[in-house]
Each structure stands twice: as C-alpha cells, then as structure tokens.
Coordinates of C-alpha atoms in Angstrom, one line a residue:
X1 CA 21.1 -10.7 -2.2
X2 CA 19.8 -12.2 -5.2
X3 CA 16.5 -10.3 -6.9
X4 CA 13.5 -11.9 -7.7
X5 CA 11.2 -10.4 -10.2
X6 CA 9.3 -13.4 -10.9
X7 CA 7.0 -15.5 -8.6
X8 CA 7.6 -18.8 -10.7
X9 CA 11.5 -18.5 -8.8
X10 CA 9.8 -17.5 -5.2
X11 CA 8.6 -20.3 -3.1
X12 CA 8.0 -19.0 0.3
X13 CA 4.6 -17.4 -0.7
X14 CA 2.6 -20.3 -1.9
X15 CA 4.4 -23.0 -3.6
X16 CA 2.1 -22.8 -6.0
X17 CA 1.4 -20.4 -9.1
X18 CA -1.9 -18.7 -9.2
X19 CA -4.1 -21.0 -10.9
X20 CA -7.3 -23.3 -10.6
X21 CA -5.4 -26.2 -9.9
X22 CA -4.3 -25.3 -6.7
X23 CA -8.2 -25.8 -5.5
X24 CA -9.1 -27.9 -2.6
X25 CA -12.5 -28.9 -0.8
X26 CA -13.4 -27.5 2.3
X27 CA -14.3 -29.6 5.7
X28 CA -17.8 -29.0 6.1
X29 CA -17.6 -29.3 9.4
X30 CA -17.8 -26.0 11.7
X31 CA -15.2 -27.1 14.5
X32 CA -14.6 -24.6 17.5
X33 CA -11.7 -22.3 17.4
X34 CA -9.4 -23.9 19.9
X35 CA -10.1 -27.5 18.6
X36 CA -9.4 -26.5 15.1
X37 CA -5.9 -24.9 16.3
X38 CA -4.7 -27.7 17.9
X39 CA -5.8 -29.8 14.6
X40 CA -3.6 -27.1 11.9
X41 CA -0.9 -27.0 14.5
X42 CA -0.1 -31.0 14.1
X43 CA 0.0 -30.3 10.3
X44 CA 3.7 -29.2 9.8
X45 CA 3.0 -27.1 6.7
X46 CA -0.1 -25.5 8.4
X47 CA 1.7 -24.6 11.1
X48 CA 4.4 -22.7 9.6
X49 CA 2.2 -21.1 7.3
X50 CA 0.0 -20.3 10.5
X51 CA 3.0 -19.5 12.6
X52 CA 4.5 -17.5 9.8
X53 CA 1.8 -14.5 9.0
X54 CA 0.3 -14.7 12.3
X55 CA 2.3 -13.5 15.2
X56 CA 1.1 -14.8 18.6
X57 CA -1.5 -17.6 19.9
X58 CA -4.0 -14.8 20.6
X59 CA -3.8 -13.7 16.9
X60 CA -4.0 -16.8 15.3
X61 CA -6.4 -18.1 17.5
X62 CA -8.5 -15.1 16.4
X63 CA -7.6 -15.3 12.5
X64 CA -9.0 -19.4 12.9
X65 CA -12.1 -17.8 14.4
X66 CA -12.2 -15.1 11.6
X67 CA -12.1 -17.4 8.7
X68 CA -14.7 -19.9 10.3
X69 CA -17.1 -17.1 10.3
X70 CA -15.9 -16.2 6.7
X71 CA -16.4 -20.0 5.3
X72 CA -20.2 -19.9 7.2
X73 CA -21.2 -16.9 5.7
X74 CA -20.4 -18.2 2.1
X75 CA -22.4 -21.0 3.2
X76 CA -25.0 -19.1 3.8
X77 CA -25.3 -16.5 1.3
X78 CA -24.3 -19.4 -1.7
X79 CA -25.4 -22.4 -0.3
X80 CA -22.2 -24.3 -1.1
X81 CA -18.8 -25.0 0.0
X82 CA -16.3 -22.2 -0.9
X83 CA -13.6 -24.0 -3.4
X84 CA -10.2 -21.8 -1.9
X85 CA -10.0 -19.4 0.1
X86 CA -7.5 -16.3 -0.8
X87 CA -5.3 -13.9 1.1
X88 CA -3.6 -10.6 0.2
X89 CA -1.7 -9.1 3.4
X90 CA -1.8 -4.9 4.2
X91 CA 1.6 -3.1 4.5
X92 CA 3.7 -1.1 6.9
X93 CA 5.6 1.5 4.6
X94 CA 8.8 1.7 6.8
X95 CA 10.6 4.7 4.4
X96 CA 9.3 5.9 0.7
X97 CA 6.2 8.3 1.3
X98 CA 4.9 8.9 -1.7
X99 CA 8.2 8.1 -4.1
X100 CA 6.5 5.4 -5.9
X101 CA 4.2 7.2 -8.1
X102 CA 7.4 9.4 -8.8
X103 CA 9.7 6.4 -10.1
X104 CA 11.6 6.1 -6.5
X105 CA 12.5 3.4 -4.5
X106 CA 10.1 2.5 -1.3
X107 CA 11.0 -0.2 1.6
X108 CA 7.6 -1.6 3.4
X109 CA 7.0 -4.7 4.9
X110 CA 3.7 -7.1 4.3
X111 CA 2.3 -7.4 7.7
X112 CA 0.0 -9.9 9.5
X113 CA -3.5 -8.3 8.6
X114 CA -5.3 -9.1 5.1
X115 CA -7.8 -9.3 3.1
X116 CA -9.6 -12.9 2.8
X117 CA -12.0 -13.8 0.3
X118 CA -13.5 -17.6 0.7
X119 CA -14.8 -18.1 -2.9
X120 CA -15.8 -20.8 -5.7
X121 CA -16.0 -20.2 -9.6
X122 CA -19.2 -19.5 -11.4
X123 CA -20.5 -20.7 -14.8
X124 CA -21.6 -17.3 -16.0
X125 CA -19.7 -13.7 -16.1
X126 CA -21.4 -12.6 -12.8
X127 CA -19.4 -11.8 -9.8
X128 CA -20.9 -11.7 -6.3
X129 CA -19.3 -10.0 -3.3
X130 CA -20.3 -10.5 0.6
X131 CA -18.7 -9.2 3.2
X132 CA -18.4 -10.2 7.0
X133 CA -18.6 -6.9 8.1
X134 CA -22.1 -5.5 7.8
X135 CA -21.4 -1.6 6.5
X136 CA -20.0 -3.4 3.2
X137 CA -23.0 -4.7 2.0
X138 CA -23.4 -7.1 -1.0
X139 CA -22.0 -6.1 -4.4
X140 CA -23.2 -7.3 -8.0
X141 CA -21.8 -7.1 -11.2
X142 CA -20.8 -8.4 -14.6
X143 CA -17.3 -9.0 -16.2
X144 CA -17.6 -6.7 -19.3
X145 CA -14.8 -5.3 -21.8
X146 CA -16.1 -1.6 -19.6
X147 CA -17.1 -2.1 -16.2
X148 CA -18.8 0.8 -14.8
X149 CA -18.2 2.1 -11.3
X150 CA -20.0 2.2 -8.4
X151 CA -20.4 5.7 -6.4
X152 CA -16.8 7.2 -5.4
X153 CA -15.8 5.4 -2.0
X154 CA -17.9 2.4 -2.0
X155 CA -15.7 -1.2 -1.5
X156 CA -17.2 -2.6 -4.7
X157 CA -15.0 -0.3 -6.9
X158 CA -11.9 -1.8 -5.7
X159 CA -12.9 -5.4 -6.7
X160 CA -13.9 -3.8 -9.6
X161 CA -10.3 -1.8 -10.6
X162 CA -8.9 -5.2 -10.6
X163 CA -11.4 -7.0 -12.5
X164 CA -11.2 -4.1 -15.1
X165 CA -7.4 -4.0 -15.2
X166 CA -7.0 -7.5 -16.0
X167 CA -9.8 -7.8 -18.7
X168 CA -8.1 -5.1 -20.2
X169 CA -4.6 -6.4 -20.4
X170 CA -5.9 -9.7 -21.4
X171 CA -8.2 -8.1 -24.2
X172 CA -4.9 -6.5 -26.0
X173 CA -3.3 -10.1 -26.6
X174 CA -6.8 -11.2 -27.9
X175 CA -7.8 -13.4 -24.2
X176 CA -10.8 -13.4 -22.9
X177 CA -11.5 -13.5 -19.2
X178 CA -15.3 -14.1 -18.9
X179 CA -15.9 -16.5 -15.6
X180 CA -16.7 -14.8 -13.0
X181 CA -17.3 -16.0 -9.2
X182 CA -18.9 -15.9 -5.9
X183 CA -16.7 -14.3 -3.2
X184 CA -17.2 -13.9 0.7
X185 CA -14.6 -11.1 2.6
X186 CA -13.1 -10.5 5.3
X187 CA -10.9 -8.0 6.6
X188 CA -8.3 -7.4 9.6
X189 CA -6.6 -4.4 7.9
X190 CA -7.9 -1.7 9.3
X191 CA -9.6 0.9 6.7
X192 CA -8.9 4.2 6.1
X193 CA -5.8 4.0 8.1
X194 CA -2.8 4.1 5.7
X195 CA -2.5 0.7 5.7
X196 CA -3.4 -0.6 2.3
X197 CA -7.0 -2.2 3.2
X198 CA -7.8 -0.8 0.0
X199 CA -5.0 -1.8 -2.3
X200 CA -5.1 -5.7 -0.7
X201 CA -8.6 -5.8 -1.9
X202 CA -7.5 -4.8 -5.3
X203 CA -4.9 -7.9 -5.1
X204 CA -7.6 -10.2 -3.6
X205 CA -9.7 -9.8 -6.5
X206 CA -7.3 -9.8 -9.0
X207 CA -5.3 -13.2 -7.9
X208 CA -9.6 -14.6 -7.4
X209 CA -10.0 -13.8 -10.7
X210 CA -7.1 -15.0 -12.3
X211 CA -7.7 -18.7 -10.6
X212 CA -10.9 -19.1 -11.5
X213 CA -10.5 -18.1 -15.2
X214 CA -7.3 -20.5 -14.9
X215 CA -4.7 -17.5 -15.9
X216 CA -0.7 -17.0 -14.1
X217 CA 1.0 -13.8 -14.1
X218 CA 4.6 -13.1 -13.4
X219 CA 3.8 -11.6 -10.1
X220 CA 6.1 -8.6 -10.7
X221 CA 3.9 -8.0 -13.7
X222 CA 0.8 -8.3 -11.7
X223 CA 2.2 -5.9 -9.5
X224 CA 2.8 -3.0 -12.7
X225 CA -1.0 -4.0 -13.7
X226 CA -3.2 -3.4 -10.7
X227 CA -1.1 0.0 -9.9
X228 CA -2.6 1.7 -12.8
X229 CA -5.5 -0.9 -12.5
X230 CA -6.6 0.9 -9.3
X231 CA -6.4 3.8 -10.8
X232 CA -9.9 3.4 -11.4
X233 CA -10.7 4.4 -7.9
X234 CA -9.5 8.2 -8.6
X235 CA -6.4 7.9 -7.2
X236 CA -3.1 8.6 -9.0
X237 CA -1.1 6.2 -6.8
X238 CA 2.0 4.4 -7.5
X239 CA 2.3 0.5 -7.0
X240 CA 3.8 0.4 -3.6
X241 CA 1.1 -1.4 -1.8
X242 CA 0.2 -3.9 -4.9
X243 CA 3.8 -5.1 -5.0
X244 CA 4.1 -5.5 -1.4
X245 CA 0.8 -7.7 -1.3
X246 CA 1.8 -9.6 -3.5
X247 CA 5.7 -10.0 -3.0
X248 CA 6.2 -9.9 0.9
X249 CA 8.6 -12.2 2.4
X250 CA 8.6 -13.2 6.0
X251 CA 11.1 -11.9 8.0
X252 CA 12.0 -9.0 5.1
X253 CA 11.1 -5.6 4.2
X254 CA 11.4 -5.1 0.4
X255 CA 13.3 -2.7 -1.5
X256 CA 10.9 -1.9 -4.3
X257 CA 12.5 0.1 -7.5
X258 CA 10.0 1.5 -9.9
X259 CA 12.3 3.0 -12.3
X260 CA 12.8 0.0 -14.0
X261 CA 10.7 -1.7 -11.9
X262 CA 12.2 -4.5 -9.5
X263 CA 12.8 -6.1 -6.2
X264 CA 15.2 -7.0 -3.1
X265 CA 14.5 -8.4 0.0
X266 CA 16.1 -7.1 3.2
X267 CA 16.1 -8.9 6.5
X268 CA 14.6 -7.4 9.4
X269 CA 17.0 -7.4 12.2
X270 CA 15.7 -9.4 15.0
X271 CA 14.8 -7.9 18.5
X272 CA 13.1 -4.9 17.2
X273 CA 9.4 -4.6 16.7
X274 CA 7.3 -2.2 14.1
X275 CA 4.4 -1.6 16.4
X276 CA 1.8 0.6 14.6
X277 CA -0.7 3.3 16.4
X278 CA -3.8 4.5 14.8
X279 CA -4.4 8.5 15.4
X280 CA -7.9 8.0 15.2
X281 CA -8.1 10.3 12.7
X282 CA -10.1 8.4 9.5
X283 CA -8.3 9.2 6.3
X284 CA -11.6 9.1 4.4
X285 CA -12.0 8.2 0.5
X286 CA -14.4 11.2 -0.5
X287 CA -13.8 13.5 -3.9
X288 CA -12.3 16.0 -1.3
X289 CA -10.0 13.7 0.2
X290 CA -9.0 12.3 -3.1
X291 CA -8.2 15.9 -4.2
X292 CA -5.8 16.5 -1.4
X293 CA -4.1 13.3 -2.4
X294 CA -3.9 13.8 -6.5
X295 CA -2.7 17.2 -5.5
X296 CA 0.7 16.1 -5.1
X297 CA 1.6 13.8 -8.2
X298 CA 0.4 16.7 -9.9
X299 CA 2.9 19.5 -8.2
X300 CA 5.5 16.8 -8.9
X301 CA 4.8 16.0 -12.5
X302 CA 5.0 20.4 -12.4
X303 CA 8.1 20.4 -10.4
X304 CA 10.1 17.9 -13.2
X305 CA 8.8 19.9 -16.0
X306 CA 10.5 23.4 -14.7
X307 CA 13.6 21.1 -13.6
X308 CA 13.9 19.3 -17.4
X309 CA 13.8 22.6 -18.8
X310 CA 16.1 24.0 -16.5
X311 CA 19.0 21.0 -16.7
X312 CA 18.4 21.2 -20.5
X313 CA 19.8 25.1 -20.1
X314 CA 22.5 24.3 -18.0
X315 CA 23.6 21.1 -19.8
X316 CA 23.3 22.2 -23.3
X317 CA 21.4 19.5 -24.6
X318 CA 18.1 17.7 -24.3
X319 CA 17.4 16.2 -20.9
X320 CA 15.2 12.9 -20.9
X321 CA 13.5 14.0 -17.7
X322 CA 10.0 12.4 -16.9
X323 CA 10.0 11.7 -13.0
X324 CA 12.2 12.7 -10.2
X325 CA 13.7 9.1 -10.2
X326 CA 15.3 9.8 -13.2
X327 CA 17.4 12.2 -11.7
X328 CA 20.2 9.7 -11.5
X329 CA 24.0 10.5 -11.2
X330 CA 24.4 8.1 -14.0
X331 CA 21.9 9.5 -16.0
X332 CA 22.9 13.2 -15.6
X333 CA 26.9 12.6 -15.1
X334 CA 26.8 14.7 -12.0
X335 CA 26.7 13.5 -8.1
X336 CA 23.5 13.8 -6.5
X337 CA 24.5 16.9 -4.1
X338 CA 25.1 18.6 -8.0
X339 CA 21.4 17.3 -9.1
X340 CA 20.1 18.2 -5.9
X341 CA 21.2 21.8 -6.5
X342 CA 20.3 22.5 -9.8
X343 CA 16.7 21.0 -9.5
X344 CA 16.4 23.7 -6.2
X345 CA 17.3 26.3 -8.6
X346 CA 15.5 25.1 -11.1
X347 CA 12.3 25.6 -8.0
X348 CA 13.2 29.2 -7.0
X349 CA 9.6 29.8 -5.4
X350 CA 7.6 27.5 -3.8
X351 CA 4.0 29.0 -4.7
X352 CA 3.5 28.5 -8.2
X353 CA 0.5 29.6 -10.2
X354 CA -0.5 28.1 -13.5
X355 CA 0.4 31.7 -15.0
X356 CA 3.7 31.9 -13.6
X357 CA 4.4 28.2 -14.3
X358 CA 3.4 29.1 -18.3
X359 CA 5.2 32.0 -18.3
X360 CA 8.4 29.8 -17.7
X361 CA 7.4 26.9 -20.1
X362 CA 6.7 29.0 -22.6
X363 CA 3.9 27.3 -23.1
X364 CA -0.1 27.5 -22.8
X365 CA -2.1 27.5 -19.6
X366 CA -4.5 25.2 -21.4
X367 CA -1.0 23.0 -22.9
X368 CA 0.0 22.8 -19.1
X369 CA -3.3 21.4 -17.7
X370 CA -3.8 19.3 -20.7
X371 CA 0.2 17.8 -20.1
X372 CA 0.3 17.6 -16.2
X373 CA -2.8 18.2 -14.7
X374 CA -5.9 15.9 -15.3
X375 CA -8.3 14.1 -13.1
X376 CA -9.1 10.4 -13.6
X377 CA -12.3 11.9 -15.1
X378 CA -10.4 14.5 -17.5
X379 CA -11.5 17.2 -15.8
X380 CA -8.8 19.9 -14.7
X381 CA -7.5 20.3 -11.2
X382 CA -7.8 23.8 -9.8
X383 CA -5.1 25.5 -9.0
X384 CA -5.0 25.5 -4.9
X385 CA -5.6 29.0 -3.1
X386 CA -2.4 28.5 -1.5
X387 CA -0.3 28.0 -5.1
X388 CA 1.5 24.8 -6.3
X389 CA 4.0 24.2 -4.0
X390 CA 7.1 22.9 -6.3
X391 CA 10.1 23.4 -4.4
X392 CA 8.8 21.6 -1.2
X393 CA 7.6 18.7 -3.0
X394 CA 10.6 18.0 -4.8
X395 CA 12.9 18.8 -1.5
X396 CA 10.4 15.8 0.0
X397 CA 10.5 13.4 -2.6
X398 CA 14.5 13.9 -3.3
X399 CA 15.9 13.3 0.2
X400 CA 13.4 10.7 0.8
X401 CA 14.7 8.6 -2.4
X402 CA 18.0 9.4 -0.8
X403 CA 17.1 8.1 3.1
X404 CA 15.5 4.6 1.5
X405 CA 18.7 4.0 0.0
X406 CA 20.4 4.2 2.7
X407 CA 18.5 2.4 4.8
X408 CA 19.0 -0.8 2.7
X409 CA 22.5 -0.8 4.0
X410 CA 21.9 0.3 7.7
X411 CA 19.6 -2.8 7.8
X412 CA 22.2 -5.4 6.5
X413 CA 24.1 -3.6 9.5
X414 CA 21.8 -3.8 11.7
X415 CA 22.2 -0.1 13.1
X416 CA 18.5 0.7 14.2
X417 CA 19.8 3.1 15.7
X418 CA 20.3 5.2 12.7
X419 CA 17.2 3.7 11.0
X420 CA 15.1 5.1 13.6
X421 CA 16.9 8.2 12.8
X422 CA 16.1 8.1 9.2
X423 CA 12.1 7.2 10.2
X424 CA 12.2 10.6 12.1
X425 CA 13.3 12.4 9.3
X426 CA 10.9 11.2 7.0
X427 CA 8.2 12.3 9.3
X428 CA 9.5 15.8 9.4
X429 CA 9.6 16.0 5.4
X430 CA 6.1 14.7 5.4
X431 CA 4.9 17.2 7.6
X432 CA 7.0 20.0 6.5
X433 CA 7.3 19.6 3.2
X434 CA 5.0 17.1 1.3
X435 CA 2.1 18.4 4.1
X436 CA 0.5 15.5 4.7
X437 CA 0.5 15.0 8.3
X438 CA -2.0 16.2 10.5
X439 CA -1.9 17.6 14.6
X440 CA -2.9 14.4 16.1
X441 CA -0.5 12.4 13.8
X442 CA 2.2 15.3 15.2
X443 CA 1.2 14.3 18.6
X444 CA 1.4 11.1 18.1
X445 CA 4.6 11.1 17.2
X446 CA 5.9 13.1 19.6
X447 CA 4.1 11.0 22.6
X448 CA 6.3 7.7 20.9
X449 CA 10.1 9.2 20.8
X450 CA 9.1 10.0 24.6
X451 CA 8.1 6.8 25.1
X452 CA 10.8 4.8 23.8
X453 CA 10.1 4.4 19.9
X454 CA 13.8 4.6 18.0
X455 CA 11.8 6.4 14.8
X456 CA 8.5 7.3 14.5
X457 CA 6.5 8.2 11.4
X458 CA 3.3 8.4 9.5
X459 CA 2.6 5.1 7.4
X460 CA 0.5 5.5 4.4
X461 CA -0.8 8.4 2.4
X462 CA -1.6 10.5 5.2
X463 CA -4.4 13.0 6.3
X464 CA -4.9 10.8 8.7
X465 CA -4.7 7.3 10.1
X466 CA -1.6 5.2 11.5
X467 CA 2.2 6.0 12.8
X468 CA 4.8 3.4 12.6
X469 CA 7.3 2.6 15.1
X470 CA 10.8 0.7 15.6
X471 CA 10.2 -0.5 19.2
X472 CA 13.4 -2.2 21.0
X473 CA 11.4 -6.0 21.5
X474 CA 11.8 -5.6 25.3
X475 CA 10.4 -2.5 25.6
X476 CA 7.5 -3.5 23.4
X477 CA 4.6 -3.6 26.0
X478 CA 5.8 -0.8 28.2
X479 CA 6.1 1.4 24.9
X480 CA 2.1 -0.2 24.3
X481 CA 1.1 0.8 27.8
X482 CA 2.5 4.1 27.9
X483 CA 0.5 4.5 24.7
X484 CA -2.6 4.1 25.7
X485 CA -2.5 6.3 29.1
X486 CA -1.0 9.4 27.2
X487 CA -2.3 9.4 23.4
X488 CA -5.8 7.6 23.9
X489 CA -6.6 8.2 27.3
X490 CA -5.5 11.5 27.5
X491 CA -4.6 13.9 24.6
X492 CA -6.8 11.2 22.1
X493 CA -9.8 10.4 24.5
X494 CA -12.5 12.4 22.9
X495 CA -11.5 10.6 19.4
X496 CA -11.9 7.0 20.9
X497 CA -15.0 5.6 19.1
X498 CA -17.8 4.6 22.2
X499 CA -17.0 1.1 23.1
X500 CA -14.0 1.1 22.1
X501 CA -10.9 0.2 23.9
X502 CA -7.4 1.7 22.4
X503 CA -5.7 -1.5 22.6
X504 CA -7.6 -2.4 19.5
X505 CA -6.0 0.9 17.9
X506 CA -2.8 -0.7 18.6
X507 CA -1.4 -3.3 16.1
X508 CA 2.2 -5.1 16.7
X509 CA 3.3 -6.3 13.7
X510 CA 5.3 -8.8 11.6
X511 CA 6.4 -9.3 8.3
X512 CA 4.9 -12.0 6.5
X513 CA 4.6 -13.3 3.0
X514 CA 2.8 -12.1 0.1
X515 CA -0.7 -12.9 -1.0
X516 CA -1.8 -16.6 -2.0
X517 CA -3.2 -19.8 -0.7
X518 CA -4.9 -20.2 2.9
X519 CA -2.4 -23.5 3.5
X520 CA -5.0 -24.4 6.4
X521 CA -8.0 -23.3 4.9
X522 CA -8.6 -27.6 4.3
X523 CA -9.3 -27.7 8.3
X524 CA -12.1 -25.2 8.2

C-alpha cells in the first residue's frame, strides 16, 4: 500500500488544503436537530462526511445538536457568524505505548470524538477562546514571538503550544504569523482519559491558525511540528496523537514510523469493533502526574546511553545510537534476537542510581543530568526512591516495536485472533514493565477477556483512564452490557461520578478521517 506523507496527495480528509479560501458563511438560522439531519442527509457530500466520522443515528444526531450549541455560543459571546468551523478527531492507540517518543513505530486509529472550534479571523494579534463546557472558562491572549503560559494544567496552554510552535517555525524562514482569531470549542473526547483530548486541541488550534493567517503545511510536517510544539505543556511526548489527528483515514489504522518519520494506512478488518471503557480513574495533568509521565523518556534516553556504550565494546567501533528505534538489524548487521540480547546485557540491573549509572559512563553525575535528564523548565529530575528502572523499560519498549510490526501484517490477514493476542501482551508489558497501569485498569481488563473482548489493553499514557477492546461486531452489546453490571455496577460503583450512568463511560468507536473542514457546518 502506497505511503502518503503529504496531505496535498490525500483527499479523503478534506479535499481541500488548510487555507482561508476554504471559508464559507454560516445559516443563521438555528434549525432543530432532527430537521437539520434530514436537510445534511439529502446533501450527498454531507452525508458521507456525516456518515463517515460519526457512527450511528444516535451519534450523529447528537454531534448536529453539539455543533448547533457550538455555532450559538459564538454568537453569543462574538456577536457574529463564525466563518468555518474546524475538527481535529481523538485517537484509539491499538499497539505502540509509548514507542513514539523513542523513534518506534505506533498503529492507532482517529476515532469519532473531536475537538471543534467554530471561529472567524480577527484584524488584530488577539486570540479569544470560549468553550461549551463551563469548567474551561474563557481564555485571552496575544500572538507574540514568546507566548507565555498559563498555570500548569489549564486548557489555554494547549491552544497556546500550537500557536507558539508555529510562530516559531515560521519566524526561522523570516514569516510572520500575526492574525489572530475568535474561537468557540467544543469537545466529545473525553479528558484525562488517554484519549488525546489534549493533543486534538493542540491540532485544532494549529490548523485555526494556519487558515486564518492563510498558511498550508505538508501535513506530515505539521505532524513533526506540534509534537515538540506541545511540548510546551511539560510533557516529553512523541507525536503519535498529532499525526493521527491530523492523518486518520476512515476505515484504517495507521502505521506511524518516527525514525524517519512516515506513514501507512492499514484496513480495519470488518466485523470487529474497538469498543473503549473508561476505568474511571482520571489521569490528571498536575506537576506530579507529569513527573510520573517524563519519568520514562528519561529511563529510556539512560537505558540507550549504557546500550551505545556497550554495542560500541562489543562491535569495536563507534555505534550511532540515539533512541531504541535505531536499534535496527540493518543498522547494527545483526538479527533482532542478537540486538535484543546484547542491549539486556548491556541492562544487567534494573535499579539504577545516577552514581552507578556515572560510574559506567565514565562520566559526571552533573554531565549525565545535564545530557539525559532535564525538565521542560531545565530543572533536574530526581532520581526516584525506587532507582531508574533501565532494563524493564527497554524490555517494554523493544518487544512492543516488535508486536506493532507484526500486527501490520496480521491485519492485512485479517487474523484478529492473533491481534487480540498481541493487545494482551502489550497490556502485560505496560503493567509489568513500563508500570503504567493501575488496579482498576488491571480489573478492567480482566472483567473484558471474560466477557468476550479478543485483546484488551490500556489506551493512552496511562495512570489512569481508558481500556481498548477488539469486540467480535455481534457480540458488541452483550460485551457493553456485561460491562456495565460487573465493572461499573459492581467492582467500579463507588468510582461512578453521582448522576452518572456508565453507559456514558462506554464509547464504541470507528475510525474516521483526520482533522479539517465541518463539510456540513453550511446547514447550521
């Protein structure tokens, strides 16, 4: 299957590049939800664009109500007609935790929840954020060569990573992007969930920002950009969820490669269903939480350092080493069993102090944490009570390279059945070795291969949030059912928010295009 690493050769998210003249007028006319369905459904290309990143009536009928509230409260908060309104979908990481920041392949699919933001272009530098749902309140700020951020956690700092990133890139080829804009959001991803809430705002912003300043990207490009855009934040991510926003397919997972970076899109056999389910546990965006997280790029940038030295040794020349994705047979002239060997010996403990770790660098502790070791802020990370764990990060990251690669295949051959297989490994790694799981995710888990999920793992960064599962289609709502009355009406009951029912905690999904145009946003 043909690669595509540019979105001036992909049509099926937009058919349009991202630029002003793709604007359009909205109806000012409120019409109620079910009239304005049957309207967009007698519009051919609004009803494929509905039919494809929406799955069912119910859903769509809810995403027209959804943007009708979002084009009001524009209205109301700007007093004019929103020129476009903007979409940038969440993901469903199906295999790859946590290989993208370390130059190794991921496969996720862009699902049928997004960000929207209804907006118009303003004459000055200012831009001005509303959101639909009331705990994000209203966000101001300039466009400025250093845009400062708001307190860690708060929604306007995502908006702003993007805004920053692409002033900056611009700046170094002497551009200037000063016009800024007025913005109304709205959200179905759910937050804090491992779903990519966050980074789809990132993309939001970004594509807003690049229209009304009349700008294009190569989207790949874009993609490269707003991962170390978002960065901004305070976490040392890779770009998994910015390429996935922005270069879904429907129908397809995506095989994303970050060392070089491209992309490959994989058809999701039909008849099976990724039906996610949130642990209730909130994966939260504090310092502390933030910590846990930049803990592990950190072990892995110590992990390769140990392994380079070591392969130098054994090889008797200079090894180019810089992330564990360029461990490469063809790099190393060895097999990947041989690699995989001398990197575990290279890893002889797993608890690792910054003493012990100097000691075999030959190098400074100060020359260590300067190298390998800084927050987004410059200051040092502590070294954990508990010691850098090395060989169980690497062990994680290695075989997990190893399982996306294989699944590209198993998918061409349809054999779900080994998929699952693969899913179910990964969640054992994650929990084993990379330690990012939690007990309720554990229970989770277990409560879906009971209850007839074919794998079942952890989406996301972990700590927290959602589990991902390959459902056979016709088991689909008995697998839902038996859900609810053993995870959140039994062992999960007491973590049900008040008011709440758990159906809304679980989210069948589809895989849908990238971010772009709302292709029926003209009805609204």
């Amino acid at each position: 299957m043909d690669r595509h690493p540019a979105a001036k050769s992909r049509t099926h998210c937009t058919n349009l590049p991202i630029a002003a003249h793709s604007l359009i007028i909205f109806n000012s006319a409120y019409i109620m939800t079910d009239k304005l369905l049957k309207i967009i459904e007698t519009d051919p290309i609004a009803r494929r664009y509905l039919t494809d990143n929406y799955s069912g009536g119910e859903q769509r009928s809810a995403t027209i109500g959804r943007y009708s509230t979002l084009i009001r409260l524009f209205q109301t908060e700007f007093g004019e007609k929103p020129r476009i309104a903007l979409r940038a979908p969440g993901r469903v990481n199906l295999l790859g935790g946590h290989t993208d920041y370390n130059g190794c392949p991921v496969i996720p699919i862009a699902i049928d929840r997004d960000i929207v933001g209804a907006l118009s272009g303003r004459d000055d530098a200012q831009i001005v954020l509303v959101n639909t749902e009331p705990r994000f309140s209203k966000r101001m700020f300039s466009v400025e060569p250093e845009i400062p951020p708001y307190p860690t956690g708060d929604w306007g700092n995502y908006v702003k990573a993007a805004i920053q990133g692409l002033v900056t890139h611009f700046r170094q080829s002497e551009q200037e992007l000063r016009k800024g804009f007025n913005m109304a959001v709205s959200g179905s991803v759910p937050p804090a969930a491992g779903m990519a809430s966050s980074s789809a705002l990132v993309v939001l912003a970004a594509i807003a920002f690049l229209t009304v300043n009349e700008r294009e990207m190569d989207r790949l490009q874009l993609a490269r950009l707003l991962a170390q855009a978002e960065w901004y934040v305070g976490t040392q991510g890779g770009g998994m969820d910015q390429a996935i926003s922005l270069l879904g397919q429907s129908g397809h997972a995506l095989k994303i490669e970050f060392n070089p970076y491209s992309t490959l899109p994989v058809a999701m056999p039909k008849g099976y269903r990724a039906i996610v389910t949130h642990s209730l546990v909130f994966a939260p965006k504090t310092e502390s939480a933030m910590d846990k997280y930049n803990r592990r790029p950190i072990e892995c940038r110590l992990a390769v350092a140990l392994i380079r030295q070591h392969l130098s040794q054994q090889l008797h020349r200079s090894v180019d080493v810089r992330l564990i994705g360029d461990l490469k047979p063809e790099l190393l002239g060895m097999p990947d069993d041989e690699i995989y060997r001398i990197c575990l010996d290279a890893l002889p403990d797993n608890r690792y102090s910054y003493a012990s770790i100097s000691n075999t660098l030959n190098e400074s502790i100060e020359q260590i944490q300067k190298k390998y070791c800084l927050k987004k802020d410059g200051t040092v990370f502590d070294e954990p009570l508990d010691g850098f764990k090395l060989r169980s990060r690497f062990t994680h990251i290695f075989t997990e390279w190893k399982r996306v690669l294989k699944a590209v295949d198993i998918l061409k051959r349809g054999e779900m059945l080994i998929f699952g297989e693969l899913m179910n490994e990964a969640q054992v790694s994650c929990r084993e070795n990379y330690e990012i799981s939690v007990p309720e995710i554990d229970q989770l888990v277990q409560i879906s291969l009971k209850n007839g999920a074919m794998g079942a793992r952890l989406t996301g960064a972990g700590f927290g949030g959602c589990v991902v599962n390959l459902v056979p289609q016709e088991n689909a709502e008995t697998f839902k059912e038996n859900m609810g009355k053993y995870y959140y009406q039994d062992f999960a009951r007491h973590l049900l928010p008040e008011g709440s029912h758990w159906r809304n905690f679980v989210l069948d999904c589809k895989s849908v295009d990238g971010a772009g145009e709302v292709l029926f946003s003209k009805y609204i």
